[in-house]
mmCIF file of C-alpha atoms and ligand atoms in Angstrom:
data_model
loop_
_atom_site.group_PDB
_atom_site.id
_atom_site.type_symbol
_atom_site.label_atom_id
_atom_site.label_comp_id
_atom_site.label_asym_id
_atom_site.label_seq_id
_atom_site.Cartn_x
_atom_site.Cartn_y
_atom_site.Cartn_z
ATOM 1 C CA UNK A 1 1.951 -3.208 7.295
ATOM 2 C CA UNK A 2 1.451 -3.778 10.984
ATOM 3 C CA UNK A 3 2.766 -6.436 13.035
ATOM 4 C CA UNK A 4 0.547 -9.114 15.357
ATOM 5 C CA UNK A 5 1.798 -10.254 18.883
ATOM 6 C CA UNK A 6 4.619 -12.226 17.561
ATOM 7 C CA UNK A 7 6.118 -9.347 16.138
ATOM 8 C CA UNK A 8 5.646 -10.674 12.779
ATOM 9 C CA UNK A 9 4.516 -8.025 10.183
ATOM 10 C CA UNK A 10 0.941 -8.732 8.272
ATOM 11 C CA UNK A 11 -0.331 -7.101 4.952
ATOM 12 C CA UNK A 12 -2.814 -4.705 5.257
ATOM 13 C CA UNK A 13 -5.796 -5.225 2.653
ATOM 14 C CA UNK A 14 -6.799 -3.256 -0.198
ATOM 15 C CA UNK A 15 -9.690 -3.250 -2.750
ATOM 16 C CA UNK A 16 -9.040 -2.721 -6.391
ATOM 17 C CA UNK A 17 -11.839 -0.264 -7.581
ATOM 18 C CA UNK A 18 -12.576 -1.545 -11.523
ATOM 19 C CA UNK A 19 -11.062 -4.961 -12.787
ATOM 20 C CA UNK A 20 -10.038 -4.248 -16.544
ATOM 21 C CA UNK A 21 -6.056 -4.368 -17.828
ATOM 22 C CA UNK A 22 -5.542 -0.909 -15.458
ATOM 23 C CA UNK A 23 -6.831 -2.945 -12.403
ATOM 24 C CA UNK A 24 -4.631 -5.736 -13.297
ATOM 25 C CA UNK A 25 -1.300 -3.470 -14.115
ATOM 26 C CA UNK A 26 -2.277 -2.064 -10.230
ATOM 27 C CA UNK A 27 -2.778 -5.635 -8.628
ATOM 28 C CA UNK A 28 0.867 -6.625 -10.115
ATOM 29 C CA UNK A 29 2.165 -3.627 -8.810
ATOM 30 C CA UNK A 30 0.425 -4.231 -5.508
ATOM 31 C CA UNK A 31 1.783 -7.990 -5.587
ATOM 32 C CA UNK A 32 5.542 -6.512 -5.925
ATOM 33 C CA UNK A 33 5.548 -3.683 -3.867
ATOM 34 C CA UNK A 34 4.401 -6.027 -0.313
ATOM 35 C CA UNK A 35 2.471 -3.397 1.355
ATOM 36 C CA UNK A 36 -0.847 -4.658 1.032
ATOM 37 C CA UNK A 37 -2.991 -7.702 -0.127
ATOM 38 C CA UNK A 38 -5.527 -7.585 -2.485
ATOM 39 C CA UNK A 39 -8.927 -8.526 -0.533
ATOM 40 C CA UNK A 40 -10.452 -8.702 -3.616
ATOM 41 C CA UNK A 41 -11.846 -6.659 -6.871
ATOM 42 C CA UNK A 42 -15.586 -4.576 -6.924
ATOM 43 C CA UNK A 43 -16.717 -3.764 -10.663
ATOM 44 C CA UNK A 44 -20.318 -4.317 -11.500
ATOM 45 C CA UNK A 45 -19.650 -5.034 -15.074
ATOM 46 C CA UNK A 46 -18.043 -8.558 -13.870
ATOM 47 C CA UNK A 47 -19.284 -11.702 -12.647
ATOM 48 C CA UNK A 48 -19.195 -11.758 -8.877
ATOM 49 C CA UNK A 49 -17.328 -15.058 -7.880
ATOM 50 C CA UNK A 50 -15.211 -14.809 -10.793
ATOM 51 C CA UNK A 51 -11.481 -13.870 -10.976
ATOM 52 C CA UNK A 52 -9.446 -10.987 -12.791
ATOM 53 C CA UNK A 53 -5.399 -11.812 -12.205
ATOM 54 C CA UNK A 54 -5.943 -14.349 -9.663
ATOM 55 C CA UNK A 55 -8.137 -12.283 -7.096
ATOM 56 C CA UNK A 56 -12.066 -11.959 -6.477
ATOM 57 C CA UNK A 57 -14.739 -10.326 -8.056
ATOM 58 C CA UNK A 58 -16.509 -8.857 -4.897
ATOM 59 C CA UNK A 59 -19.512 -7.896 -6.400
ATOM 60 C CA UNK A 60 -20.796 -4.008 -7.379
ATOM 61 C CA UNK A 61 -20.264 -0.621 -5.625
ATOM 62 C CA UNK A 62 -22.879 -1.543 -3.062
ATOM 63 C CA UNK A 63 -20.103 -4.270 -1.578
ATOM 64 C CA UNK A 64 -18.609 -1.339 -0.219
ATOM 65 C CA UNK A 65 -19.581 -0.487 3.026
ATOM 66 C CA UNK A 66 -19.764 -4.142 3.788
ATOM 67 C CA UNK A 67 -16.744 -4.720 3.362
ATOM 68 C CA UNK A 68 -15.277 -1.919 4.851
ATOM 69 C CA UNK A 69 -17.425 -3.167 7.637
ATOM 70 C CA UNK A 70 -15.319 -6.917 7.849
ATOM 71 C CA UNK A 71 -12.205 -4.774 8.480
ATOM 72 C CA UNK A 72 -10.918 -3.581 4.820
ATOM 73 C CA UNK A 73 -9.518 0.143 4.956
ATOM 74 C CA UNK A 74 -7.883 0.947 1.890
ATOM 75 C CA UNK A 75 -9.337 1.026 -1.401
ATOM 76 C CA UNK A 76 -7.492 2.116 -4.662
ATOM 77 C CA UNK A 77 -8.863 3.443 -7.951
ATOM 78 C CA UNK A 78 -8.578 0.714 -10.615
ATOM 79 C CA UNK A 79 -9.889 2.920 -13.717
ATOM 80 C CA UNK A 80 -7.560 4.134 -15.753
ATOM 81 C CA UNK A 81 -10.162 4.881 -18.782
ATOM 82 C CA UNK A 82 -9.431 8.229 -20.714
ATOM 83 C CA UNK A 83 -12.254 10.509 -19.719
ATOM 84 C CA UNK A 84 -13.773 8.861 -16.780
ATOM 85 C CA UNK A 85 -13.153 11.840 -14.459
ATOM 86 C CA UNK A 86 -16.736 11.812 -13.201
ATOM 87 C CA UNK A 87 -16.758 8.063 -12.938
ATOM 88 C CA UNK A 88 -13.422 8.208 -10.877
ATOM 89 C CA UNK A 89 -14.489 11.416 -8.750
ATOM 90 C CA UNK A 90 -17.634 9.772 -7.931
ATOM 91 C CA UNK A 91 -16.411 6.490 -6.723
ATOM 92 C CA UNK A 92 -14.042 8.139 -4.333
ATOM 93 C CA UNK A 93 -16.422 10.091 -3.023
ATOM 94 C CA UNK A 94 -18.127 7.223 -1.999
ATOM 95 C CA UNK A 95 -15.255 5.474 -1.209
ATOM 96 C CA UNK A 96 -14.409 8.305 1.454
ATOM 97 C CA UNK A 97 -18.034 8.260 2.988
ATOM 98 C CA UNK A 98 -17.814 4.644 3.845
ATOM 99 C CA UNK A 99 -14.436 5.343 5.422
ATOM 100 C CA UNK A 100 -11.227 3.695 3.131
ATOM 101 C CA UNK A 101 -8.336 5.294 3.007
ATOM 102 C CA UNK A 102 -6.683 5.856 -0.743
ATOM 103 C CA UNK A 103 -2.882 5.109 0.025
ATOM 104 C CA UNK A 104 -0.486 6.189 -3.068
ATOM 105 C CA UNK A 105 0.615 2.651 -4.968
ATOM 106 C CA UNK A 106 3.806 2.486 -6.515
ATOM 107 C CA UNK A 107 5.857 -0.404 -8.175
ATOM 108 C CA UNK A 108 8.761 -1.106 -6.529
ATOM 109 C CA UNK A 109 10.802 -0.593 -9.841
ATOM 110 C CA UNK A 110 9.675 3.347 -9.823
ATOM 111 C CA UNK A 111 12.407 5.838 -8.682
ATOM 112 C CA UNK A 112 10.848 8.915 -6.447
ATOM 113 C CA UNK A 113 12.852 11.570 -5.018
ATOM 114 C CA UNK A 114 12.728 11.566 -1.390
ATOM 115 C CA UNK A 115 11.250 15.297 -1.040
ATOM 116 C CA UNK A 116 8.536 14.623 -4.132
ATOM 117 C CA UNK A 117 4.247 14.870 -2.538
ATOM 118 C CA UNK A 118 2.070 12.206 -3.984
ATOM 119 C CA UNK A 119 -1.294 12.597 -3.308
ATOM 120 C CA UNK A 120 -3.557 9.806 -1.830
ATOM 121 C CA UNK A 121 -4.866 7.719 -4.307
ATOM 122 C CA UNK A 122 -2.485 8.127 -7.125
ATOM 123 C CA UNK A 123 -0.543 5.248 -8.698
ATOM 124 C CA UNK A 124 3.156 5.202 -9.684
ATOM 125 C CA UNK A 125 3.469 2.308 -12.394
ATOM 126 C CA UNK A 126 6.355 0.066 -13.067
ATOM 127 C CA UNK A 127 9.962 2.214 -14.087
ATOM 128 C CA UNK A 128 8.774 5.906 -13.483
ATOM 129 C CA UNK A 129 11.311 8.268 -12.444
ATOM 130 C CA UNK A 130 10.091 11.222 -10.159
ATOM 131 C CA UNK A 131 12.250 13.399 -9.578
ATOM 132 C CA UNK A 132 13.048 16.412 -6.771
ATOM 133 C CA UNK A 133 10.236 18.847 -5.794
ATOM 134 C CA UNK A 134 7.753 17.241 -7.869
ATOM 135 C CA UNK A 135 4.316 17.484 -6.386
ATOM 136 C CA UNK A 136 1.142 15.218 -7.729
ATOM 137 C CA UNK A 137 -2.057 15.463 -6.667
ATOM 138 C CA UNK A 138 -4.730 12.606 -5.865
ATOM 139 C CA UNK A 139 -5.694 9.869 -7.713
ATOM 140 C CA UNK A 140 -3.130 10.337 -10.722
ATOM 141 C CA UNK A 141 -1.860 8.295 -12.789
ATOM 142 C CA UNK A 142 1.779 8.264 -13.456
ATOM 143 C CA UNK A 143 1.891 5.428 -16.293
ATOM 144 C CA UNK A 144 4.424 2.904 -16.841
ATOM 145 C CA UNK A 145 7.856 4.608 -17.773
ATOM 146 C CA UNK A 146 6.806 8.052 -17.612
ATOM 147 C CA UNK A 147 9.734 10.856 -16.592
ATOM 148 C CA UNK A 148 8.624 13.501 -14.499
ATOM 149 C CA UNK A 149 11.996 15.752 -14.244
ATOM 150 C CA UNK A 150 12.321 18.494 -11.710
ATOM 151 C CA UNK A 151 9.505 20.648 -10.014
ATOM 152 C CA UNK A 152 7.089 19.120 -12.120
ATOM 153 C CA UNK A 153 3.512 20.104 -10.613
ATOM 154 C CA UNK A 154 0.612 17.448 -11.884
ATOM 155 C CA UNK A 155 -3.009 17.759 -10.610
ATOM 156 C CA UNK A 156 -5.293 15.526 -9.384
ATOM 157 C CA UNK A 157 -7.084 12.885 -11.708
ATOM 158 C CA UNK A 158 -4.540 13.451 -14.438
ATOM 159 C CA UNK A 159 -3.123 10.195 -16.160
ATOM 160 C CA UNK A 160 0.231 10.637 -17.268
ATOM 161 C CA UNK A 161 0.648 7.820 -19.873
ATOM 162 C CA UNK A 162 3.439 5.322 -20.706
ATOM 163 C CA UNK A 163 6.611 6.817 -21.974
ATOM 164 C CA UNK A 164 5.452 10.311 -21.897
ATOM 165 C CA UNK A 165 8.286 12.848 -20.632
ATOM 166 C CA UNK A 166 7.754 15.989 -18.632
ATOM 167 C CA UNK A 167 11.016 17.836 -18.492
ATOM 168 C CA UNK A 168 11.349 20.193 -15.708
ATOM 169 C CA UNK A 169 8.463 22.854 -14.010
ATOM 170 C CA UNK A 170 6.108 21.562 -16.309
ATOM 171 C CA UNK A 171 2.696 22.133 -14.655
ATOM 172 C CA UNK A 172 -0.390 19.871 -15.415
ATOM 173 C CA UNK A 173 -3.669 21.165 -14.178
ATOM 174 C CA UNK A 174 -6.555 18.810 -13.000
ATOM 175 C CA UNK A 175 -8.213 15.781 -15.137
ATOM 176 C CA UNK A 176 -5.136 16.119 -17.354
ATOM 177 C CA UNK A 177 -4.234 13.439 -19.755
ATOM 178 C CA UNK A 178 -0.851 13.610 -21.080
ATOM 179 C CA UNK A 179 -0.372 10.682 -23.937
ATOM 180 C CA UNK A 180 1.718 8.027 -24.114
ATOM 181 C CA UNK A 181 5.550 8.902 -25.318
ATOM 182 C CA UNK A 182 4.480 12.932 -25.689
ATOM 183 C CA UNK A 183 7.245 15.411 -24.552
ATOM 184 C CA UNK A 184 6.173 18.441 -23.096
ATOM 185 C CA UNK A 185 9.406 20.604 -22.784
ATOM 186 C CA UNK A 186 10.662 22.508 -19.137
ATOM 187 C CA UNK A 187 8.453 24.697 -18.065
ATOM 188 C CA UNK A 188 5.008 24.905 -20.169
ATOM 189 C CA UNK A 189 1.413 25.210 -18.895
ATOM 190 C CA UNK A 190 -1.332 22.591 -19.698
ATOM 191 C CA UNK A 191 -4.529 23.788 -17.886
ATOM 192 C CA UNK A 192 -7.163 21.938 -16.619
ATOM 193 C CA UNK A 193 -8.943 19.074 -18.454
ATOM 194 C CA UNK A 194 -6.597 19.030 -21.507
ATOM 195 C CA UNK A 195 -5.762 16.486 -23.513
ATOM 196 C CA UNK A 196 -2.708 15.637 -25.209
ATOM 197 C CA UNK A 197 -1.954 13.162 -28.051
ATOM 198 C CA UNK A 198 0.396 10.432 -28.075
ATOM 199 C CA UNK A 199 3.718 11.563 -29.565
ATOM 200 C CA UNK A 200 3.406 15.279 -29.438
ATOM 201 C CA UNK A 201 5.701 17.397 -28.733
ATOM 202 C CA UNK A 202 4.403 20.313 -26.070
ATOM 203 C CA UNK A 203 6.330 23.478 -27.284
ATOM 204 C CA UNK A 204 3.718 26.380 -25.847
ATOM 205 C CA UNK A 205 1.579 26.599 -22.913
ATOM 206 C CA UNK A 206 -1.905 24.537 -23.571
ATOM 207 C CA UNK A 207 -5.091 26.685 -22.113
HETATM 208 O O1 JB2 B 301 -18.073 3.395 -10.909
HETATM 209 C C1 JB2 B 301 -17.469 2.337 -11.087
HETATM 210 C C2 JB2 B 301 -16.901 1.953 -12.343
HETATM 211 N N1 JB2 B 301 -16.840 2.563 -13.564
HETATM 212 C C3 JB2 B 301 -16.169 1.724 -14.382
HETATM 213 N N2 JB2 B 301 -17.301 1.460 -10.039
HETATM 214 C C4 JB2 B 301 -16.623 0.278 -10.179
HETATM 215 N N3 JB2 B 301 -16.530 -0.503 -9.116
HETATM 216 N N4 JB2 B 301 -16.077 -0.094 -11.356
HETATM 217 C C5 JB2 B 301 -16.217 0.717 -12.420
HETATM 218 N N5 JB2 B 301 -15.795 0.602 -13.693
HETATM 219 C C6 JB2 B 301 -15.110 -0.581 -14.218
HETATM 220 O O2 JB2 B 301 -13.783 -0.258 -14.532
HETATM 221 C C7 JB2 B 301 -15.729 -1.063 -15.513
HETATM 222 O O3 JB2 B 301 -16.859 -1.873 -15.278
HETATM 223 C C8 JB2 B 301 -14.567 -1.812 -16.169
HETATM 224 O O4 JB2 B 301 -14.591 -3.201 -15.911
HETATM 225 C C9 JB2 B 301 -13.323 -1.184 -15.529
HETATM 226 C C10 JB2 B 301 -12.483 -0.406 -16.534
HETATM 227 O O5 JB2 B 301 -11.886 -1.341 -17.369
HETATM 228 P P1 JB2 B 301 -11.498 -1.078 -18.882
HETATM 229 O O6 JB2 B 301 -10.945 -2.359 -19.411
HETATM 230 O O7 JB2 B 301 -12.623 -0.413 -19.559
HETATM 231 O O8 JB2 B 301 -10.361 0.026 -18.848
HETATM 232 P P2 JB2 B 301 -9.185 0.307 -17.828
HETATM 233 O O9 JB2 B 301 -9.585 1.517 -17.102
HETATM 234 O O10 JB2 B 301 -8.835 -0.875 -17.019
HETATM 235 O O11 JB2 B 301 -7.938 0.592 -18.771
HETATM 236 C C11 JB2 B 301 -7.889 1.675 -19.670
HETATM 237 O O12 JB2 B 301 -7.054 2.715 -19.169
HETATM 238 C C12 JB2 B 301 -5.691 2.314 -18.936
HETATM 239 C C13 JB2 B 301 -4.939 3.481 -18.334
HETATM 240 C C14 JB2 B 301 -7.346 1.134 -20.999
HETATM 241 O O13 JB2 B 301 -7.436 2.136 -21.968
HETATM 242 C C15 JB2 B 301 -5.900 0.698 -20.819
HETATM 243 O O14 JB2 B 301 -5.361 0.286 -22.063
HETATM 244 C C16 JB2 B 301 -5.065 1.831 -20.229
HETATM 245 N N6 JB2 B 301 -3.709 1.369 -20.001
#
C-alpha cells in the first residue's frame, strides 16, 4: 500500500495471471488480505469484457505490457494446473521482461513464522500454517490447509496441495507437487519434478 497527500493509504494493483477456480481462490485471498486490488484478470481462453469473481477479463498475454504501461506493477500467477511448469515458467518470464513485480499472496487466515523466506510469486492459501525456518521458493503453491512444520525447504513452482502435511526438514525440490492430504514424515527427500498422490504416506526419500 502507499499513501496519497492526505495521508490516506491506497491499494496497489495486481493482475491475476489465468482466471479458472485457482485464479478465483487467489482473487478471494487478495480481497481479504487488503494489500492490493485486483486491476483485472488476462487469460486468452476467456472472453475479454467478461467477468470471473466479479473482476475483468483483460484480454490475452499481449495485454501485458500495456498495462503495465497505465501504471500496474504487480502481477501474480493464477495457474494452479498440475503440470503446467512450462506454462507457469514462461509467463513469468514474460511477466519479468515487461517489468511486474510477483509479490508473495497470502490469506490473512494463514499462520507464517516470522523468520520463514517466501519467494516472490508464491501463494499462501486460506489456513496454512508455516512454521520456523521454513524456506519456499518462487511461485509455489502452498494450498489451502497445508502444514509445513519446521525447516521445511520447498522449491520453486511446487504446489503443495490442500491438507497435505510436511512434518519437519522435509525438503521438496523444484516443480514438486505434493497431493492433497499426503503426509510426508520429518525429514525425507522428494527431488525435483516428483509427484505425489493424494493420501500417501511419504516414508523414504523420493528421487
Ligand atoms: O500462458 C498462459 C496461460 N496458460 C493457461 N497465460 C494466461 N494468461 N493464462 C493461461 N492459462 C489459463 O489458466 C487458462 O486459459 C485457464 O483459463 C486457466 C487455468 O484454469 P483451470 O480451470 O484450467 O485450472 P486452475 O489452474 O485454475 O486450477 C487447477 O489447479 C488448482 C490448484 C484445478 O485443478 C483446481 O482444482 C486446483 N485447485
Amino acid at each position: 500500500m502507499r499513501g496519497d497527500k492526505k495521508g490516506v493509504c491506497m491499494r496497489e494493483n495486481i493482475i491475476v495471471i489465468g482466471g479458472g477456480g485457482h485464479a478465483r481462490v487467489i482473487i478471494d485471498a487478495i480481497g481479504n488480505e487488503g494489500a492490493f486490488t485486483v486491476k483485472g484478470i488476462v487469460d486468452p481462453a476467456i472472453s475479454k469484457g467478461s467477468k470471473v469473481a466479479g473482476v475483468d477479463v483483460l484480454g490475452g498475454d499481449e495485454v501485458l505490457k500495456e498495462l503495465y504501461s497505465s501504471g500496474v506493477r504487480h502481477a501474480i500467477i493464477g495457474i494452479g494446473t498440475v503440470g503446467q511448469y512450462e506454462a507457469k515458467k514462461e509467463i513469468c518470464k514474460k511477466l519479468k521482461s515487461c517489468g511486474f513485480m510477483l509479490p508473495v499472496v497470502r490469506h490473512p487466515s494463514s499462520v507464517i513464522a516470522a523468520d520463514a523466506v517466501i519467494g516472490a510469486g508464491s501463494f499462501i492459501a486460506a489456513g496454512v500454517v508455516i512454521n520456523p525456518g521454513v524456506v519456499i521458493g518462487e511461485n509455489a503453491i502452498i494450498n489451502t490447509h497445508a502444514s509445513i512444520d519446521h525447516d521445511c525447504q520447498i522449491g520453486d513452482y511446487a504446489h503443495i496441495a490442500p491438507g497435505a502435511i510436511l512434518c519437519g526438514g522435509v525438503k521438496v525440490g523444484h516443480e514438486v507437487h505434493i497431493g492433497a492430504g499426503a503426509v510426508v514424515v520429518q525429514n525425507m527427500q522428494i527431488t525435483d519434478k516428483a509427484f505425489v498422490k493424494a493420501g500417501c504416506l511419504v516414508a523414504k526419500d523420493i528421487g
